[in-house]
Amino acid sequence: MGPMDNPHRTITTPIYYVNGRPHIGHVYTTTICDVWSRFERLLGRDVFFLTGTDEHGQKVEQSAEAQGVSPQELADQNTAEFRRVMGLFDLTNDEFIRTTDPRHEKQVQALVQRLMDSGDVYLGTFEGWYDAGQEEYYTETKAREVEYASPISGKPLDRATEENYYFKLSAFQDRLEQLFASQPDFVRPEARRNEVLGRLRDGLQDVPISRTNFSWGIGVPGVPEHVIYVWIDALFNYITALGLGDPESDWYAARHQYWPATIQVTGKEILWFHAVIWPALLMALGLPLPTCVYAHSFWISEGQKMSKSLGNFIDLEKLDGYIATYGRDALRYFLASQGPLGATDSDFSRLQFHETYTTDLVNTLGNCSSRTSAMIGKYCEGRCPTDTGTCAGGGVEWASFTAKQVEESIAAMEQFDLAASIGAAMAIVHRVDAFINDTAPFKLAKDPDQAETVGNILYRCAEAVRIAACLLEAVIPRAIGQLREAWELGPASGDLTEECRWGQFQPGAAIAKVALFPRVDAPAATEA
Ligand code: MSP
């Protein structure tokens, strides 16, 4: 993704509202970005991975009031919770931006000032509808379409008439159409792109970007009674974190090279902001556009949409429970391999989780690495054997087979197809399992004349598992760290492609027995 000669890679998550507590949706978006970031770093790329919290707006002001605390206190409390989550899921973000950070606030004002100076922001009167829950404005046409109720919360929309500052989105119609035509991968997946195109064809209207009925936000420069619309404030985080709104800043000096972003990941419900309003803002500011905006779908819970009233939210407590039983890597593996990256939603079900864990991690990767190391322990004195070339049966051209899988796994990850990348690595492990069954080194070992052949077979098994492990490290860093230690593999080299080249396992290296993924009892049928 992106020009291959650009050494920098930047990935962003949406910044999360602080008026609620973190749940599976937030954890998911951030985890998949983390997997991609780690993988790119393993490839030797210079990565900037950005996430953070969206702390202004009416909702936060109202929640704070209801709880009898100041909006800043509420924001501080909840942002701390989001940061705790980063620790729980082994996330390696390079910055955690908060929109209440004065460095962000200052830049947002400067950016809005630039838009006012260029005439892209002007003072006008808004008449239409407002979804207070989503902090989103609707024109009459759009409000009619959703039957005057929020498509997210179902609550009635409020009538809104007020003097506001507007962003001249309508002026970008042609340029946006051209963007979509010339960069077909700008919005992915394709089904989502088509939805955006459909809405774009209806014609764009200017967007009010200031509010006067509450005060928890960043003031419009020179007009403090107008607060900058929270979505504009929030979208700017992607460039303020890199200092682009303040060329004198430390952030600019250290990070400006990370723009434009390689991939900006969002959920499908907030795609319009990212696919249309955001590029238009960047065009107005004369800044380059991200290479790709990727909108994932939703997790549902045990077959049903997650909702407060059904009480089936996969919240932090539930996720903590999964971690306690299966481990952090297992959760990361499930999210990355089974998640809703395509156009359809995915079901987070306890049984499915258990099955994925048992099939892929316990029975495949765990079993294969433990089998291989146990046989090496038994037949090769726990040392990596030498491959002398002769090998009974199996019929696998290991060097070319693994090279093909490695290429596929890397290409898929570059396309943000996490499941395919994982699948290509796991196919290596499956092949090792079949190879062990076909060649039966445990039988050959009974005949001392076959010692060399046994060594050759086991070398191939260990080497293939090593390569698969390198490819899976971004997804399950803890387990692969354990394997690296037990098999004396040393730390990742920072050149994944080279590391995955066949034949690098050093004969003589100590190979200790590993048990990477303990078996877990199946959940009771009643446990959801
Ligand atoms: N603050 C805005 C984003 C501003 S970005 C400039 C916001 N925040 S949010 O707290 O609601 O988080 C949205 C993120 O959570 C999105 O990535 C969204 O897709 C994700 N999810 C929320 N519920 C989800 C599921 N049930 N499943 C998967 N992800 C979903 O919107």
XYZ file of C-alpha atoms and ligand atoms in Angstrom:
559
model
C 0.000 0.000 0.000
C 1.435 3.374 -0.868
C 4.523 4.103 -2.845
C 7.094 1.453 -2.027
C 9.942 3.940 -1.987
C 8.393 5.882 0.887
C 10.243 4.570 3.921
C 7.610 5.852 6.374
C 4.400 4.105 7.308
C 1.642 5.800 9.258
C -1.511 4.196 10.582
C -4.271 5.837 12.590
C -7.311 4.707 14.558
C -10.284 6.972 15.167
C -9.917 8.784 18.458
C -12.389 7.469 20.980
C -15.129 9.345 22.789
C -14.475 9.663 26.487
C -18.111 9.710 27.510
C -18.269 5.939 27.484
C -16.024 3.135 28.621
C -13.814 1.185 26.240
C -15.397 -1.908 24.668
C -14.697 -4.470 21.976
C -15.163 -1.920 19.165
C -12.366 0.284 20.438
C -10.152 -2.650 21.307
C -10.711 -4.161 17.876
C -9.844 -1.095 15.818
C -6.740 -0.431 17.877
C -5.598 -4.062 17.897
C -5.768 -4.508 14.129
C -3.794 -1.291 13.699
C -1.303 -2.625 16.206
C -0.888 -5.875 14.280
C -0.209 -3.956 11.081
C 2.221 -1.605 12.830
C 4.194 -4.445 14.366
C 4.310 -6.293 11.064
C 5.570 -3.210 9.226
C 8.210 -2.675 11.909
C 9.286 -6.309 11.531
C 9.726 -5.558 7.837
C 12.086 -2.780 8.852
C 9.784 0.134 8.145
C 9.726 3.332 10.143
C 6.182 3.304 11.523
C 4.053 5.886 13.285
C 0.966 4.412 14.940
C -1.482 6.956 16.291
C -4.488 6.565 18.544
C -6.083 8.648 21.268
C -9.232 10.166 22.702
C -11.852 12.615 21.452
C -12.668 14.655 24.534
C -14.712 17.693 23.578
C -18.354 18.209 22.668
C -21.811 18.411 24.057
C -22.069 14.748 24.986
C -19.039 14.915 27.252
C -20.301 18.170 28.764
C -23.697 16.578 29.470
C -22.300 13.317 30.858
C -19.996 15.283 33.130
C -22.880 17.390 34.378
C -24.957 14.290 35.051
C -22.077 12.828 37.078
C -21.422 16.075 38.938
C -17.860 16.435 37.682
C -16.229 18.888 35.306
C -15.861 17.827 31.665
C -12.093 17.876 32.126
C -12.352 15.543 35.121
C -14.552 13.161 33.181
C -12.189 13.287 30.232
C -9.191 12.627 32.501
C -10.892 9.662 34.152
C -11.975 8.006 30.943
C -8.859 8.684 28.957
C -6.941 6.964 31.765
C -9.185 3.958 31.230
C -8.433 3.955 27.509
C -4.733 4.085 28.252
C -5.070 1.166 30.647
C -6.582 -0.748 27.760
C -3.495 -0.090 25.678
C -1.508 -1.890 28.364
C -3.920 -4.821 28.514
C -3.760 -5.612 24.824
C -0.054 -5.101 24.231
C -0.621 -2.142 21.942
C 2.416 -0.309 20.649
C 1.040 3.067 19.608
C 3.644 5.795 19.160
C 1.362 8.528 20.435
C -1.845 8.676 22.399
C -3.285 12.042 21.499
C -5.915 13.819 23.570
C -7.934 16.612 22.014
C -7.694 18.535 25.293
C -3.911 18.655 24.889
C -2.999 22.347 24.489
C -0.668 21.382 21.634
C -3.678 20.002 19.738
C -5.972 22.902 20.678
C -3.516 25.513 19.510
C -3.070 23.809 16.157
C -6.803 23.319 15.605
C -7.291 27.050 16.010
C -4.455 27.764 13.607
C -5.884 25.330 11.045
C -9.384 26.811 11.313
C -7.871 30.282 10.981
C -6.185 29.165 7.767
C -9.542 27.941 6.461
C -11.174 31.253 7.392
C -8.400 33.175 5.642
C -8.771 31.112 2.492
C -12.550 31.535 2.468
C -13.180 27.813 2.957
C -14.837 28.636 6.290
C -17.482 31.386 6.396
C -20.261 32.635 8.710
C -23.797 31.522 7.728
C -27.143 30.344 9.106
C -27.969 26.675 9.551
C -31.455 25.269 9.420
C -31.872 21.544 9.750
C -31.658 18.648 12.210
C -29.214 17.487 14.815
C -28.478 14.033 16.224
C -27.402 14.909 19.749
C -26.133 11.373 20.492
C -23.859 11.318 17.463
C -23.216 15.069 17.419
C -24.054 14.966 13.739
C -26.065 17.437 11.649
C -28.626 16.385 9.070
C -30.064 18.379 6.217
C -33.819 18.219 5.648
C -33.396 15.582 2.903
C -31.166 13.334 4.981
C -33.370 13.777 8.075
C -36.417 12.694 6.062
C -34.528 9.661 4.855
C -33.857 8.512 8.420
C -37.425 9.405 9.431
C -36.254 12.145 11.775
C -34.654 9.687 14.175
C -31.021 8.847 14.820
C -30.040 5.760 12.830
C -27.664 4.905 15.662
C -29.653 5.509 18.871
C -33.187 5.639 17.452
C -33.838 8.854 19.378
C -35.691 11.691 17.579
C -33.535 14.294 15.881
C -33.663 17.856 17.251
C -34.667 20.805 15.099
C -31.705 23.172 14.808
C -31.512 26.755 13.581
C -28.457 28.806 14.338
C -25.759 31.058 13.069
C -22.678 29.041 12.474
C -19.368 28.958 10.792
C -19.509 26.690 7.771
C -16.983 24.643 5.898
C -17.538 25.018 2.150
C -17.751 21.299 1.468
C -19.917 21.886 -1.633
C -16.945 23.490 -3.373
C -15.097 20.141 -3.266
C -17.655 18.030 -5.118
C -15.646 17.828 -8.353
C -12.302 17.308 -6.700
C -13.695 14.536 -4.521
C -15.314 12.812 -7.495
C -12.014 13.009 -9.280
C -10.229 11.582 -6.249
C -12.535 8.569 -6.133
C -12.169 8.023 -9.860
C -8.398 8.298 -9.944
C -7.693 6.406 -6.694
C -10.072 3.461 -6.626
C -8.410 2.194 -3.444
C -8.835 5.439 -1.561
C -11.780 3.963 0.328
C -11.803 0.254 1.106
C -13.423 -2.222 1.134
C -15.165 -1.741 -2.180
C -18.721 -2.115 -0.890
C -18.099 0.827 1.432
C -16.588 2.864 -1.366
C -19.729 2.344 -3.413
C -21.890 3.605 -0.553
C -19.814 6.746 -0.296
C -19.983 7.253 -4.063
C -23.763 6.873 -3.964
C -24.104 9.544 -1.301
C -21.614 11.777 -3.054
C -23.764 11.680 -6.184
C -26.637 13.270 -4.203
C -24.507 16.412 -4.011
C -22.582 17.939 -1.135
C -23.771 20.641 1.211
C -21.685 22.909 3.365
C -21.044 21.691 6.905
C -21.604 23.808 9.992
C -18.377 23.621 11.962
C -19.198 25.686 15.030
C -21.763 25.566 17.848
C -22.937 28.169 20.322
C -25.202 26.186 22.676
C -22.441 24.736 24.850
C -18.894 25.616 25.701
C -16.836 22.415 26.108
C -14.632 22.677 23.057
C -12.071 24.747 21.226
C -13.131 28.325 20.459
C -13.282 29.593 16.886
C -10.271 31.934 16.617
C -11.321 35.424 17.679
C -14.944 34.342 18.331
C -14.843 32.441 21.629
C -18.646 32.116 21.925
C -18.448 29.783 18.924
C -17.048 26.369 19.763
C -15.483 24.347 16.936
C -17.657 21.370 15.995
C -16.258 18.309 17.714
C -15.866 16.335 14.481
C -13.636 18.993 12.924
C -11.627 19.228 16.136
C -11.328 15.426 16.173
C -10.414 14.870 12.518
C -7.574 17.333 12.878
C -5.914 15.052 15.450
C -4.443 13.063 12.588
C -2.269 15.989 11.595
C -1.893 17.876 14.867
C -0.187 14.824 16.396
C 2.410 15.251 13.648
C 2.656 18.997 14.268
C 1.384 20.013 10.831
C -0.635 22.902 12.286
C 2.458 24.400 13.928
C 5.687 24.196 11.934
C 7.568 25.665 14.905
C 6.594 22.810 17.209
C 8.612 19.858 18.485
C 5.968 17.554 17.110
C 6.460 19.018 13.652
C 10.231 18.711 13.839
C 10.101 15.083 14.921
C 7.098 13.824 12.989
C 6.036 15.816 9.952
C 7.550 13.190 7.640
C 4.856 10.735 8.728
C 2.163 12.573 6.769
C 0.375 11.534 4.568
C -0.873 8.469 6.399
C -0.538 5.096 4.712
C -3.826 3.836 6.082
C -6.490 5.411 8.242
C -8.694 2.804 9.835
C -12.229 3.652 10.933
C -15.506 1.890 11.617
C -18.180 1.877 8.931
C -20.465 4.207 10.898
C -18.018 7.103 10.727
C -16.813 6.621 7.186
C -18.472 9.696 5.701
C -16.405 11.958 7.927
C -13.217 10.171 6.948
C -13.915 9.559 3.271
C -15.440 12.903 2.323
C -15.171 15.674 4.901
C -11.606 14.788 5.875
C -10.091 14.757 2.363
C -11.964 17.989 1.571
C -10.448 19.638 4.658
C -7.006 18.459 3.602
C -7.551 19.757 0.070
C -8.623 23.112 1.490
C -5.432 23.225 3.533
C -3.305 22.177 0.580
C -2.117 19.044 2.376
C -1.604 15.598 0.813
C -4.283 12.957 1.279
C -3.911 9.602 3.010
C -3.323 6.660 0.693
C -6.268 4.688 2.022
C -9.229 5.050 4.353
C -10.267 1.581 5.510
C -13.711 1.149 7.066
C -14.205 -2.091 8.928
C -17.585 -3.539 9.831
C -18.924 -4.352 13.280
C -18.658 -7.085 15.819
C -21.986 -8.401 16.920
C -22.330 -10.411 20.106
C -23.563 -14.017 20.129
C -25.485 -13.353 16.922
C -27.114 -10.113 18.035
C -26.326 -6.459 17.665
C -24.631 -5.213 20.827
C -26.811 -2.855 22.774
C -27.090 -1.471 26.259
C -30.669 -2.675 26.603
C -29.805 -6.266 25.686
C -26.874 -6.120 28.097
C -24.740 -8.088 25.639
C -21.954 -5.578 25.232
C -18.521 -7.133 25.058
C -17.056 -4.705 27.525
C -13.705 -4.576 29.230
C -14.787 -6.920 32.003
C -15.763 -9.576 29.467
C -12.524 -9.065 27.565
C -10.548 -9.325 30.810
C -12.307 -12.647 31.352
C -11.164 -13.928 27.959
C -7.623 -12.809 28.682
C -7.638 -14.559 32.055
C -8.747 -17.834 30.462
C -7.010 -17.795 27.094
C -4.282 -15.147 27.293
C -3.726 -11.883 25.480
C -2.318 -13.453 22.356
C -5.431 -15.573 21.961
C -7.638 -12.499 21.994
C -5.409 -10.702 19.513
C -5.414 -13.777 17.289
C -9.189 -14.035 17.349
C -9.714 -10.343 16.622
C -7.188 -10.324 13.798
C -8.169 -13.597 12.136
C -11.950 -13.557 12.589
C -12.696 -9.826 12.641
C -15.038 -7.800 10.416
C -12.462 -6.331 8.048
C -14.680 -6.957 5.047
C -18.097 -5.556 4.317
C -19.984 -7.909 6.641
C -20.217 -7.998 10.418
C -18.550 -10.741 12.471
C -19.985 -12.609 15.405
C -18.065 -12.558 18.664
C -19.285 -15.770 20.239
C -17.734 -17.644 23.094
C -17.897 -20.950 21.259
C -16.351 -19.554 18.117
C -13.596 -17.983 20.185
C -12.924 -21.262 21.926
C -12.901 -23.167 18.653
C -10.515 -20.764 16.948
C -8.186 -20.916 19.930
C -8.258 -24.691 20.133
C -8.035 -25.415 16.409
C -5.450 -22.856 15.355
C -3.386 -22.113 18.411
C -3.522 -25.272 20.534
C -3.885 -28.018 17.930
C -1.947 -26.451 15.082
C 0.761 -23.984 16.076
C 1.103 -25.125 19.685
C 1.026 -28.822 18.902
C 3.342 -28.625 15.932
C 6.007 -26.627 17.745
C 5.816 -28.846 20.812
C 5.919 -32.046 18.715
C 8.906 -30.780 16.762
C 10.843 -29.675 19.815
C 9.987 -32.877 21.725
C 11.309 -35.063 18.887
C 14.422 -32.947 18.561
C 14.854 -33.372 22.315
C 14.480 -37.104 22.040
C 16.307 -37.925 18.805
C 18.773 -35.055 18.345
C 19.842 -34.323 21.929
C 17.851 -31.106 21.960
C 20.044 -29.496 19.302
C 18.995 -28.255 15.917
C 20.101 -30.985 13.480
C 21.963 -30.379 10.229
C 20.091 -30.812 6.974
C 22.302 -32.988 4.782
C 19.799 -33.132 1.984
C 18.400 -36.659 1.999
C 14.895 -36.952 3.247
C 12.431 -39.760 2.959
C 9.024 -38.934 1.503
C 6.971 -35.871 2.122
C 7.512 -34.486 -1.354
C 7.702 -30.886 -0.180
C 10.030 -28.362 -1.802
C 10.399 -26.533 1.465
C 12.440 -23.563 0.294
C 10.100 -22.642 -2.543
C 6.935 -23.545 -0.654
C 7.808 -21.342 2.321
C 9.027 -18.534 0.036
C 5.635 -18.495 -1.646
C 3.787 -18.441 1.695
C 6.017 -15.672 3.010
C 5.394 -13.564 -0.040
C 1.665 -14.130 0.231
C 1.580 -13.335 3.935
C 3.506 -10.086 3.492
C 1.477 -8.982 0.467
C -1.781 -9.637 2.314
C -0.688 -7.633 5.337
C 0.349 -4.723 3.115
C -3.226 -4.803 1.789
C -4.528 -4.859 5.364
C -5.958 -8.343 4.846
C -4.980 -9.647 8.259
C -6.852 -12.922 7.995
C -5.171 -13.813 4.692
C -1.759 -12.925 6.059
C -2.313 -15.157 9.061
C -3.754 -17.888 6.841
C -0.653 -17.941 4.646
C 1.553 -18.404 7.723
C -0.677 -21.055 9.261
C -0.602 -23.000 5.989
C 3.105 -23.568 6.631
C 2.346 -25.068 10.023
C -0.351 -27.310 8.558
C 2.138 -28.540 6.003
C 4.658 -29.357 8.740
C 2.042 -31.406 10.545
C 1.229 -33.352 7.405
C 4.943 -33.802 6.727
C 5.509 -35.290 10.175
C 2.625 -37.684 9.636
C 3.835 -38.660 6.153
C 7.488 -39.147 7.021
C 6.892 -40.556 10.546
C 10.275 -39.637 12.057
C 9.123 -41.194 15.337
C 9.045 -44.586 13.573
C 12.263 -44.076 11.626
C 14.029 -43.174 14.850
C 13.771 -46.769 15.999
C 16.316 -47.705 13.314
C 19.780 -46.238 14.124
C 20.661 -46.273 10.398
C 17.973 -43.696 9.799
C 19.389 -41.120 12.232
C 20.515 -38.802 9.464
C 17.133 -38.889 7.748
C 15.394 -38.203 11.050
C 17.671 -35.205 11.569
C 16.899 -33.935 8.086
C 13.161 -34.247 8.613
C 13.275 -32.510 11.942
C 15.482 -29.734 10.641
C 12.829 -28.988 8.040
C 10.059 -29.021 10.621
C 11.870 -26.644 12.959
C 12.905 -24.336 10.150
C 9.397 -24.155 8.712
C 7.865 -23.496 12.130
C 10.476 -20.794 12.697
C 9.453 -19.052 9.475
C 5.729 -19.288 10.259
C 6.473 -17.908 13.723
C 8.244 -14.877 12.285
C 5.171 -14.144 10.175
C 2.823 -14.532 13.142
C 4.855 -12.482 15.587
C 2.894 -9.271 14.962
C -0.321 -11.057 15.916
C 0.858 -13.168 18.867
C 3.995 -11.429 20.109
C 4.073 -13.115 23.511
C 3.943 -16.695 22.265
C 6.488 -16.041 19.544
C 8.732 -14.305 22.080
C 8.564 -17.496 24.136
C 9.422 -19.597 21.106
C 12.341 -17.342 20.196
C 13.718 -17.848 23.663
C 13.160 -21.595 23.832
C 14.663 -22.148 20.400
C 17.510 -19.646 20.721
C 16.269 -17.652 17.771
C 17.360 -14.265 19.076
C 15.259 -11.131 18.659
C 13.581 -10.175 15.372
C 16.166 -8.804 12.965
C 14.094 -5.955 11.522
C 14.264 -7.537 8.083
C 11.390 -9.966 8.038
C 11.811 -10.958 4.397
C 15.426 -11.948 4.959
C 14.593 -13.630 8.251
C 12.044 -15.796 6.491
C 14.502 -17.045 3.893
C 14.836 -20.830 4.112
C 17.821 -22.406 5.810
C 18.757 -20.012 8.565
C 18.135 -22.166 11.597
C 21.608 -22.673 13.009
C 22.494 -26.355 13.401
C 23.511 -26.961 16.981
C 21.192 -24.303 18.454
C 19.543 -25.558 21.625
C 15.879 -26.343 21.021
C 13.961 -26.589 24.266
C 10.511 -28.116 24.461
C 7.752 -25.556 24.266
C 4.097 -25.518 25.248
C 2.855 -22.253 23.798
C -0.899 -22.570 24.219
C -2.401 -24.553 27.078
C -5.561 -26.470 26.335
C -8.670 -24.836 27.817
C -11.896 -26.682 28.671
C -14.787 -25.955 26.356
C -17.195 -23.379 27.769
C -20.445 -24.791 29.111
C -23.308 -24.465 26.634
C -25.086 -22.018 28.929
C -22.076 -19.716 29.188
C -22.424 -16.884 26.699
N -14.858 10.031 18.382
C -15.364 9.426 17.196
C -14.266 9.245 16.167
C -13.518 10.490 15.785
S -12.207 10.145 14.703
C -11.696 11.617 14.125
C -15.970 8.072 17.525
N -15.581 7.495 18.668
S -16.131 6.113 19.256
O -15.697 6.068 20.633
O -17.519 5.971 19.029
O -15.340 4.951 18.587
C -15.543 4.584 17.323
C -14.730 3.343 17.017
O -15.197 2.181 17.679
C -14.820 3.045 15.557
O -13.620 2.519 15.113
C -15.927 2.050 15.535
O -16.050 1.345 14.386
C -15.579 1.218 16.726
N -16.733 0.448 17.107
C -17.763 0.816 17.919
N -18.600 -0.251 18.023
C -18.142 -1.285 17.254
C -18.475 -2.632 17.100
N -19.548 -3.161 17.636
N -17.638 -3.425 16.368
C -16.458 -2.958 15.856
N -16.114 -1.695 16.006
C -17.049 -0.757 16.459
O -16.738 7.573 16.729
